[in-house]
PDB file of C-alpha atoms in Angstrom:
ATOM      1  CA  UNK P   1      -9.146   2.532   1.361  1.00 41.00           C
ATOM      2  CA  UNK P   2     -10.348  -1.010   0.731  1.00 47.00           C
ATOM      3  CA  UNK P   3      -9.470  -4.196   2.589  1.00 53.00           C
ATOM      4  CA  UNK P   4      -6.418  -2.771   4.310  1.00 63.00           C
ATOM      5  CA  UNK P   5      -4.591  -5.185   6.580  1.00 74.00           C
ATOM      6  CA  UNK P   6      -1.997  -4.876   9.296  1.00 86.00           C
ATOM      7  CA  UNK P   7       0.474  -6.090   6.668  1.00 87.00           C
ATOM      8  CA  UNK P   8      -0.150  -2.978   4.528  1.00 87.00           C
ATOM      9  CA  UNK P   9       0.705  -0.673   7.411  1.00 89.00           C
ATOM     10  CA  UNK P  10       3.595  -2.793   8.688  1.00 91.00           C
ATOM     11  CA  UNK P  11       5.184  -2.895   5.235  1.00 92.00           C
ATOM     12  CA  UNK P  12       4.729   0.845   4.828  1.00 92.00           C
ATOM     13  CA  UNK P  13       6.310   1.557   8.211  1.00 93.00           C
ATOM     14  CA  UNK P  14       9.349  -0.617   7.509  1.00 95.00           C
ATOM     15  CA  UNK P  15       9.941   0.915   4.080  1.00 95.00           C
ATOM     16  CA  UNK P  16       9.352   4.524   5.106  1.00 94.00           C
ATOM     17  CA  UNK P  17      11.536   4.279   8.201  1.00 95.00           C
ATOM     18  CA  UNK P  18      14.384   2.802   6.147  1.00 96.00           C
ATOM     19  CA  UNK P  19      14.155   5.589   3.567  1.00 96.00           C
ATOM     20  CA  UNK P  20      13.861   8.360   6.148  1.00 95.00           C
ATOM     21  CA  UNK P  21      16.907   7.074   8.001  1.00 96.00           C
ATOM     22  CA  UNK P  22      19.162   7.240   4.925  1.00 96.00           C
ATOM     23  CA  UNK P  23      17.585   9.973   2.777  1.00 96.00           C
ATOM     24  CA  UNK P  24      16.576  12.569   5.318  1.00 94.00           C
ATOM     25  CA  UNK P  25      15.675  15.247   2.756  1.00 95.00           C
ATOM     26  CA  UNK P  26      13.620  13.037   0.418  1.00 97.00           C
ATOM     27  CA  UNK P  27       9.855  13.076   0.239  1.00 95.00           C
ATOM     28  CA  UNK P  28       7.725   9.938   0.432  1.00 95.00           C
ATOM     29  CA  UNK P  29       4.387   9.304  -1.268  1.00 95.00           C
ATOM     30  CA  UNK P  30       2.906   6.039  -0.010  1.00 92.00           C
ATOM     31  CA  UNK P  31      -0.553   4.665  -0.673  1.00 85.00           C
ATOM     32  CA  UNK P  32      -1.552   4.044   2.931  1.00 80.00           C
ATOM     33  CA  UNK P  33      -0.651   7.514   4.231  1.00 79.00           C
ATOM     34  CA  UNK P  34      -2.018   9.831   1.547  1.00 78.00           C
ATOM     35  CA  UNK P  35      -5.416  11.406   1.077  1.00 72.00           C
ATOM     36  CA  UNK P  36      -5.191  11.113  -2.715  1.00 71.00           C
ATOM     37  CA  UNK P  37      -5.377  14.867  -3.226  1.00 76.00           C
ATOM     38  CA  UNK P  38      -2.616  15.957  -5.585  1.00 82.00           C
ATOM     39  CA  UNK P  39      -0.930  19.330  -5.635  1.00 82.00           C
ATOM     40  CA  UNK P  40       1.984  20.031  -7.932  1.00 81.00           C
ATOM     41  CA  UNK P  41       4.418  20.719  -5.078  1.00 89.00           C
ATOM     42  CA  UNK P  42       4.030  17.143  -3.800  1.00 92.00           C
ATOM     43  CA  UNK P  43       6.065  15.891  -6.747  1.00 95.00           C
ATOM     44  CA  UNK P  44       8.899  18.429  -6.510  1.00 95.00           C
ATOM     45  CA  UNK P  45      12.427  17.315  -5.627  1.00 97.00           C
ATOM     46  CA  UNK P  46      13.439  13.728  -4.822  1.00 98.00           C
ATOM     47  CA  UNK P  47      10.356  11.651  -4.038  1.00 97.00           C
ATOM     48  CA  UNK P  48       9.901   7.972  -3.212  1.00 98.00           C
ATOM     49  CA  UNK P  49       6.609   6.577  -4.538  1.00 97.00           C
ATOM     50  CA  UNK P  50       5.576   3.415  -2.741  1.00 96.00           C
ATOM     51  CA  UNK P  51       2.846   0.823  -2.790  1.00 96.00           C
ATOM     52  CA  UNK P  52       3.750  -1.287   0.253  1.00 95.00           C
ATOM     53  CA  UNK P  53       1.298  -4.030  -0.710  1.00 95.00           C
ATOM     54  CA  UNK P  54      -0.303  -4.025  -4.143  1.00 95.00           C
ATOM     55  CA  UNK P  55      -2.960  -6.714  -4.413  1.00 93.00           C
ATOM     56  CA  UNK P  56      -4.042  -6.758  -0.770  1.00 92.00           C
ATOM     57  CA  UNK P  57      -7.107  -8.909  -1.466  1.00 90.00           C
ATOM     58  CA  UNK P  58      -4.895 -11.494  -3.185  1.00 94.00           C
ATOM     59  CA  UNK P  59      -2.556 -11.440  -0.188  1.00 93.00           C
ATOM     60  CA  UNK P  60      -5.441 -11.965   2.233  1.00 91.00           C
ATOM     61  CA  UNK P  61      -6.802 -14.830   0.115  1.00 93.00           C
ATOM     62  CA  UNK P  62      -3.372 -16.483  -0.218  1.00 94.00           C
ATOM     63  CA  UNK P  63      -3.276 -15.829  -3.955  1.00 96.00           C
ATOM     64  CA  UNK P  64       0.250 -15.217  -5.273  1.00 97.00           C
ATOM     65  CA  UNK P  65      -0.307 -12.033  -7.292  1.00 97.00           C
ATOM     66  CA  UNK P  66       0.705  -9.316  -4.840  1.00 97.00           C
ATOM     67  CA  UNK P  67       3.785  -7.122  -4.777  1.00 97.00           C
ATOM     68  CA  UNK P  68       5.768  -4.351  -3.131  1.00 97.00           C
ATOM     69  CA  UNK P  69       6.438  -1.453  -5.495  1.00 98.00           C
ATOM     70  CA  UNK P  70       8.999   1.316  -4.987  1.00 98.00           C
ATOM     71  CA  UNK P  71      10.292   4.066  -7.264  1.00 98.00           C
ATOM     72  CA  UNK P  72      12.438   7.165  -6.893  1.00 98.00           C
ATOM     73  CA  UNK P  73      11.523  10.249  -8.909  1.00 98.00           C
ATOM     74  CA  UNK P  74      13.062  13.706  -9.104  1.00 98.00           C
ATOM     75  CA  UNK P  75      10.708  16.532 -10.071  1.00 97.00           C
ATOM     76  CA  UNK P  76       8.252  14.001 -11.458  1.00 96.00           C
ATOM     77  CA  UNK P  77      10.766  12.053 -13.556  1.00 98.00           C
ATOM     78  CA  UNK P  78      11.185   8.413 -12.475  1.00 98.00           C
ATOM     79  CA  UNK P  79      14.773   7.173 -12.387  1.00 98.00           C
ATOM     80  CA  UNK P  80      14.634   3.754 -10.723  1.00 98.00           C
ATOM     81  CA  UNK P  81      11.758   1.363 -10.129  1.00 98.00           C
ATOM     82  CA  UNK P  82      11.464  -1.971  -8.332  1.00 98.00           C
ATOM     83  CA  UNK P  83       8.520  -4.385  -8.130  1.00 98.00           C
ATOM     84  CA  UNK P  84       8.995  -7.421  -5.894  1.00 98.00           C
ATOM     85  CA  UNK P  85       6.442 -10.243  -5.926  1.00 98.00           C
ATOM     86  CA  UNK P  86       7.574 -12.624  -3.151  1.00 97.00           C
ATOM     87  CA  UNK P  87       5.126 -15.483  -3.722  1.00 97.00           C
ATOM     88  CA  UNK P  88       5.911 -15.478  -7.444  1.00 98.00           C
ATOM     89  CA  UNK P  89       9.648 -15.391  -6.721  1.00 98.00           C
ATOM     90  CA  UNK P  90      10.311 -12.478  -9.060  1.00 98.00           C
ATOM     91  CA  UNK P  91      11.865  -9.041  -8.709  1.00 98.00           C
ATOM     92  CA  UNK P  92      11.586  -6.567 -11.558  1.00 98.00           C
ATOM     93  CA  UNK P  93      13.940  -3.597 -11.779  1.00 98.00           C
ATOM     94  CA  UNK P  94      14.050  -0.716 -14.233  1.00 98.00           C
ATOM     95  CA  UNK P  95      16.726   1.977 -14.457  1.00 98.00           C
ATOM     96  CA  UNK P  96      16.175   5.033 -16.613  1.00 98.00           C
ATOM     97  CA  UNK P  97      18.314   4.563 -19.712  1.00 98.00           C
ATOM     98  CA  UNK P  98      19.619   1.265 -18.359  1.00 98.00           C
ATOM     99  CA  UNK P  99      16.960  -1.259 -19.394  1.00 98.00           C
ATOM    100  CA  UNK P 100      14.749  -3.591 -17.359  1.00 98.00           C
ATOM    101  CA  UNK P 101      15.463  -6.882 -15.640  1.00 98.00           C
ATOM    102  CA  UNK P 102      13.606  -9.707 -13.947  1.00 98.00           C
ATOM    103  CA  UNK P 103      15.669 -11.632 -11.401  1.00 98.00           C
ATOM    104  CA  UNK P 104      18.716  -9.944 -12.969  1.00 97.00           C
ATOM    105  CA  UNK P 105      17.901 -11.227 -16.463  1.00 98.00           C
ATOM    106  CA  UNK P 106      17.234  -8.574 -19.092  1.00 98.00           C
ATOM    107  CA  UNK P 107      13.642  -8.490 -20.336  1.00 98.00           C
ATOM    108  CA  UNK P 108      11.873  -7.133 -23.404  1.00 97.00           C
ATOM    109  CA  UNK P 109       8.283  -6.753 -24.522  1.00 97.00           C
ATOM    110  CA  UNK P 110       6.747  -9.289 -26.859  1.00 91.00           C
ATOM    111  CA  UNK P 111       6.568  -7.467 -30.181  1.00 83.00           C
ATOM    112  CA  UNK P 112       3.021  -8.295 -31.201  1.00 79.00           C
ATOM    113  CA  UNK P 113       1.446  -6.587 -34.204  1.00 86.00           C
ATOM    114  CA  UNK P 114      -2.197  -7.661 -34.067  1.00 91.00           C
ATOM    115  CA  UNK P 115      -4.633  -6.355 -31.448  1.00 95.00           C
ATOM    116  CA  UNK P 116      -7.110  -9.133 -32.256  1.00 95.00           C
ATOM    117  CA  UNK P 117      -4.570 -11.702 -31.011  1.00 94.00           C
ATOM    118  CA  UNK P 118      -3.413  -9.722 -27.968  1.00 96.00           C
ATOM    119  CA  UNK P 119      -3.891 -10.756 -24.339  1.00 97.00           C
ATOM    120  CA  UNK P 120      -4.586  -7.664 -22.245  1.00 97.00           C
ATOM    121  CA  UNK P 121      -4.665  -7.061 -18.513  1.00 97.00           C
ATOM    122  CA  UNK P 122      -7.210  -4.756 -16.898  1.00 95.00           C
ATOM    123  CA  UNK P 123      -8.886  -4.078 -13.567  1.00 91.00           C
ATOM    124  CA  UNK P 124     -11.739  -2.404 -11.727  1.00 84.00           C
ATOM    125  CA  UNK P 125     -11.967   0.322  -9.136  1.00 75.00           C
ATOM    126  CA  UNK P 126     -12.882  -0.665  -5.582  1.00 73.00           C
ATOM    127  CA  UNK P 127     -15.281   2.280  -5.687  1.00 73.00           C
ATOM    128  CA  UNK P 128     -18.510   0.679  -6.905  1.00 74.00           C
ATOM    129  CA  UNK P 129     -19.672   3.970  -8.390  1.00 74.00           C
ATOM    130  CA  UNK P 130     -16.753   3.786 -10.835  1.00 74.00           C
ATOM    131  CA  UNK P 131     -17.335   0.204 -11.954  1.00 81.00           C
ATOM    132  CA  UNK P 132     -19.554   0.965 -14.962  1.00 83.00           C
ATOM    133  CA  UNK P 133     -16.848   2.707 -17.050  1.00 83.00           C
ATOM    134  CA  UNK P 134     -14.565  -0.263 -16.377  1.00 84.00           C
ATOM    135  CA  UNK P 135     -17.265  -2.685 -17.526  1.00 88.00           C
ATOM    136  CA  UNK P 136     -17.730  -0.654 -20.708  1.00 89.00           C
ATOM    137  CA  UNK P 137     -13.969  -0.931 -21.275  1.00 90.00           C
ATOM    138  CA  UNK P 138     -14.118  -4.701 -20.783  1.00 92.00           C
ATOM    139  CA  UNK P 139     -16.982  -5.052 -23.256  1.00 93.00           C
ATOM    140  CA  UNK P 140     -15.028  -3.079 -25.818  1.00 94.00           C
ATOM    141  CA  UNK P 141     -11.785  -4.983 -25.329  1.00 95.00           C
ATOM    142  CA  UNK P 142     -13.332  -8.450 -25.384  1.00 94.00           C
ATOM    143  CA  UNK P 143     -14.673  -7.840 -28.878  1.00 94.00           C
ATOM    144  CA  UNK P 144     -11.326  -6.616 -30.215  1.00 95.00           C
ATOM    145  CA  UNK P 145      -8.615  -8.693 -28.504  1.00 95.00           C
ATOM    146  CA  UNK P 146      -7.974 -12.370 -27.964  1.00 95.00           C
ATOM    147  CA  UNK P 147      -8.562 -12.423 -24.203  1.00 96.00           C
ATOM    148  CA  UNK P 148      -8.425 -10.442 -20.970  1.00 96.00           C
ATOM    149  CA  UNK P 149      -6.731 -11.081 -17.642  1.00 95.00           C
ATOM    150  CA  UNK P 150      -7.548  -9.558 -14.276  1.00 94.00           C
ATOM    151  CA  UNK P 151      -4.848 -10.430 -11.759  1.00 92.00           C
ATOM    152  CA  UNK P 152      -5.741  -7.602  -9.325  1.00 91.00           C
ATOM    153  CA  UNK P 153      -2.165  -6.358  -8.994  1.00 96.00           C
ATOM    154  CA  UNK P 154      -1.489  -3.762 -11.718  1.00 97.00           C
ATOM    155  CA  UNK P 155       2.157  -3.349 -10.765  1.00 98.00           C
ATOM    156  CA  UNK P 156       2.667  -6.999 -11.714  1.00 98.00           C
ATOM    157  CA  UNK P 157       0.489  -6.709 -14.822  1.00 98.00           C
ATOM    158  CA  UNK P 158       2.612  -3.876 -16.203  1.00 98.00           C
ATOM    159  CA  UNK P 159       5.764  -5.856 -15.438  1.00 98.00           C
ATOM    160  CA  UNK P 160       4.172  -8.743 -17.334  1.00 98.00           C
ATOM    161  CA  UNK P 161       3.874  -6.412 -20.313  1.00 98.00           C
ATOM    162  CA  UNK P 162       7.574  -5.660 -19.880  1.00 98.00           C
ATOM    163  CA  UNK P 163       8.449  -9.345 -19.938  1.00 97.00           C
ATOM    164  CA  UNK P 164       6.076 -10.321 -22.761  1.00 96.00           C
ATOM    165  CA  UNK P 165       3.598 -12.290 -20.668  1.00 96.00           C
ATOM    166  CA  UNK P 166       0.892  -9.749 -21.464  1.00 97.00           C
ATOM    167  CA  UNK P 167       0.648  -7.578 -24.555  1.00 97.00           C
ATOM    168  CA  UNK P 168      -0.931  -4.594 -22.773  1.00 98.00           C
ATOM    169  CA  UNK P 169      -2.520  -3.364 -19.581  1.00 98.00           C
ATOM    170  CA  UNK P 170      -5.092  -0.603 -19.168  1.00 97.00           C
ATOM    171  CA  UNK P 171      -7.153   0.768 -16.290  1.00 95.00           C
ATOM    172  CA  UNK P 172      -7.364   3.849 -14.063  1.00 93.00           C
ATOM    173  CA  UNK P 173      -4.613   3.780 -11.456  1.00 95.00           C
ATOM    174  CA  UNK P 174      -2.731   5.917  -8.924  1.00 94.00           C
ATOM    175  CA  UNK P 175       0.880   7.204  -8.981  1.00 96.00           C
ATOM    176  CA  UNK P 176       2.128   4.368  -6.759  1.00 96.00           C
ATOM    177  CA  UNK P 177       0.708   1.812  -9.217  1.00 97.00           C
ATOM    178  CA  UNK P 178       2.515   3.206 -12.259  1.00 98.00           C
ATOM    179  CA  UNK P 179       5.728   4.841 -11.024  1.00 98.00           C
ATOM    180  CA  UNK P 180       7.938   1.746 -10.820  1.00 98.00           C
ATOM    181  CA  UNK P 181       6.042  -0.560 -13.175  1.00 98.00           C
ATOM    182  CA  UNK P 182       5.686   2.142 -15.837  1.00 98.00           C
ATOM    183  CA  UNK P 183       9.436   2.754 -15.887  1.00 98.00           C
ATOM    184  CA  UNK P 184      10.138  -0.983 -16.004  1.00 98.00           C
ATOM    185  CA  UNK P 185       7.738  -1.406 -18.923  1.00 98.00           C
ATOM    186  CA  UNK P 186       9.175   1.518 -20.880  1.00 98.00           C
ATOM    187  CA  UNK P 187      12.738   0.347 -20.318  1.00 98.00           C
ATOM    188  CA  UNK P 188      11.694  -3.052 -21.693  1.00 98.00           C
ATOM    189  CA  UNK P 189      10.349  -1.415 -24.855  1.00 98.00           C
ATOM    190  CA  UNK P 190       6.708  -0.731 -23.998  1.00 98.00           C
ATOM    191  CA  UNK P 191       4.900   2.539 -24.616  1.00 98.00           C
ATOM    192  CA  UNK P 192       2.740   4.199 -21.982  1.00 98.00           C
ATOM    193  CA  UNK P 193       0.070   6.796 -22.622  1.00 98.00           C
ATOM    194  CA  UNK P 194      -3.378   7.907 -21.511  1.00 98.00           C
ATOM    195  CA  UNK P 195      -6.840   7.696 -22.999  1.00 97.00           C
ATOM    196  CA  UNK P 196      -7.689  11.182 -21.771  1.00 94.00           C
ATOM    197  CA  UNK P 197      -5.666  14.270 -20.980  1.00 94.00           C
ATOM    198  CA  UNK P 198      -3.194  14.313 -18.103  1.00 94.00           C
ATOM    199  CA  UNK P 199      -4.085  16.779 -15.308  1.00 92.00           C
ATOM    200  CA  UNK P 200      -1.676  19.674 -14.935  1.00 92.00           C
ATOM    201  CA  UNK P 201      -1.043  18.878 -11.267  1.00 92.00           C
ATOM    202  CA  UNK P 202       0.364  15.378 -11.908  1.00 95.00           C
ATOM    203  CA  UNK P 203       3.614  14.636 -13.795  1.00 96.00           C
ATOM    204  CA  UNK P 204       3.116  12.544 -16.928  1.00 97.00           C
ATOM    205  CA  UNK P 205       5.068   9.532 -15.656  1.00 97.00           C
ATOM    206  CA  UNK P 206       3.126   9.467 -12.394  1.00 97.00           C
ATOM    207  CA  UNK P 207      -0.357   9.799 -13.838  1.00 97.00           C
ATOM    208  CA  UNK P 208      -2.248   6.518 -13.747  1.00 95.00           C
ATOM    209  CA  UNK P 209      -5.682   7.777 -14.813  1.00 93.00           C
ATOM    210  CA  UNK P 210      -6.852   5.757 -17.854  1.00 95.00           C
ATOM    211  CA  UNK P 211      -3.305   4.576 -18.472  1.00 97.00           C
ATOM    212  CA  UNK P 212      -2.431   2.376 -21.427  1.00 98.00           C
ATOM    213  CA  UNK P 213       0.764   0.320 -21.304  1.00 98.00           C
ATOM    214  CA  UNK P 214       1.400  -1.775 -24.398  1.00 98.00           C
ATOM    215  CA  UNK P 215       4.011  -3.145 -26.717  1.00 96.00           C
ATOM    216  CA  UNK P 216       4.682  -0.802 -29.656  1.00 96.00           C
ATOM    217  CA  UNK P 217       3.043  -3.097 -32.202  1.00 96.00           C
ATOM    218  CA  UNK P 218      -0.459  -2.624 -30.804  1.00 97.00           C
ATOM    219  CA  UNK P 219      -0.211   0.608 -28.794  1.00 97.00           C
ATOM    220  CA  UNK P 220      -1.675   2.993 -31.381  1.00 97.00           C
ATOM    221  CA  UNK P 221      -4.520   0.671 -32.330  1.00 96.00           C
ATOM    222  CA  UNK P 222      -5.384  -0.008 -28.691  1.00 97.00           C
ATOM    223  CA  UNK P 223      -5.293   3.660 -27.719  1.00 97.00           C
ATOM    224  CA  UNK P 224      -7.506   4.608 -30.671  1.00 97.00           C
ATOM    225  CA  UNK P 225      -9.972   1.884 -29.723  1.00 96.00           C
ATOM    226  CA  UNK P 226     -10.204   3.031 -26.109  1.00 96.00           C
ATOM    227  CA  UNK P 227     -10.609   6.666 -27.152  1.00 95.00           C
ATOM    228  CA  UNK P 228     -13.447   5.718 -29.494  1.00 92.00           C
ATOM    229  CA  UNK P 229     -15.758   5.058 -26.540  1.00 77.00           C
ATOM    230  CA  UNK P 230     -15.290   8.548 -25.078  1.00 65.00           C
TER     231      UNK P 230
END
């Protein structure tokens, strides 16, 4: 793990204890207490997927783009997701089949048809050995879209796609990055997919590897572009 703080662990403890007290038979998958090794049985039954502090470096540096992300899934299907960004004063909620909201106001993607005019969010792995593929992705995107943003909190970035502030977001992520924000984005009208194949041991909605989250107008073109470098 990178740049973990006492706040990461304190937030995780508070959230996990609250869940365990009420939902005694539910599983919990939280970023700070997992080894990142996935087996299919982990995702069986009711499971809470939590990122207690997404954007830790931003939090440490007093930058506002950090969030708490929580989702509940059953057998790998996400039913409710919540992303709360306290310094930004926003709370995003998505309910399967019930739409997406920001501060209780319904939100929708910005229907944008031209990739060359799109503003896209992306990010880099903290593992320096994995930086080069991300840089290749950046080089490709900068020549085909209007501009890029790196806010270092992908849960917020995908919610920004949901609310039309960004047109797309793409990078390699973990289940706790995409569980809540992916549902919120899809309920707001976005499409999510993957550049490569999804491993058999991870449910589709919880796979963050090479994820693409975009409004429908540019999704196909963006996915084709990203696959062209493979």
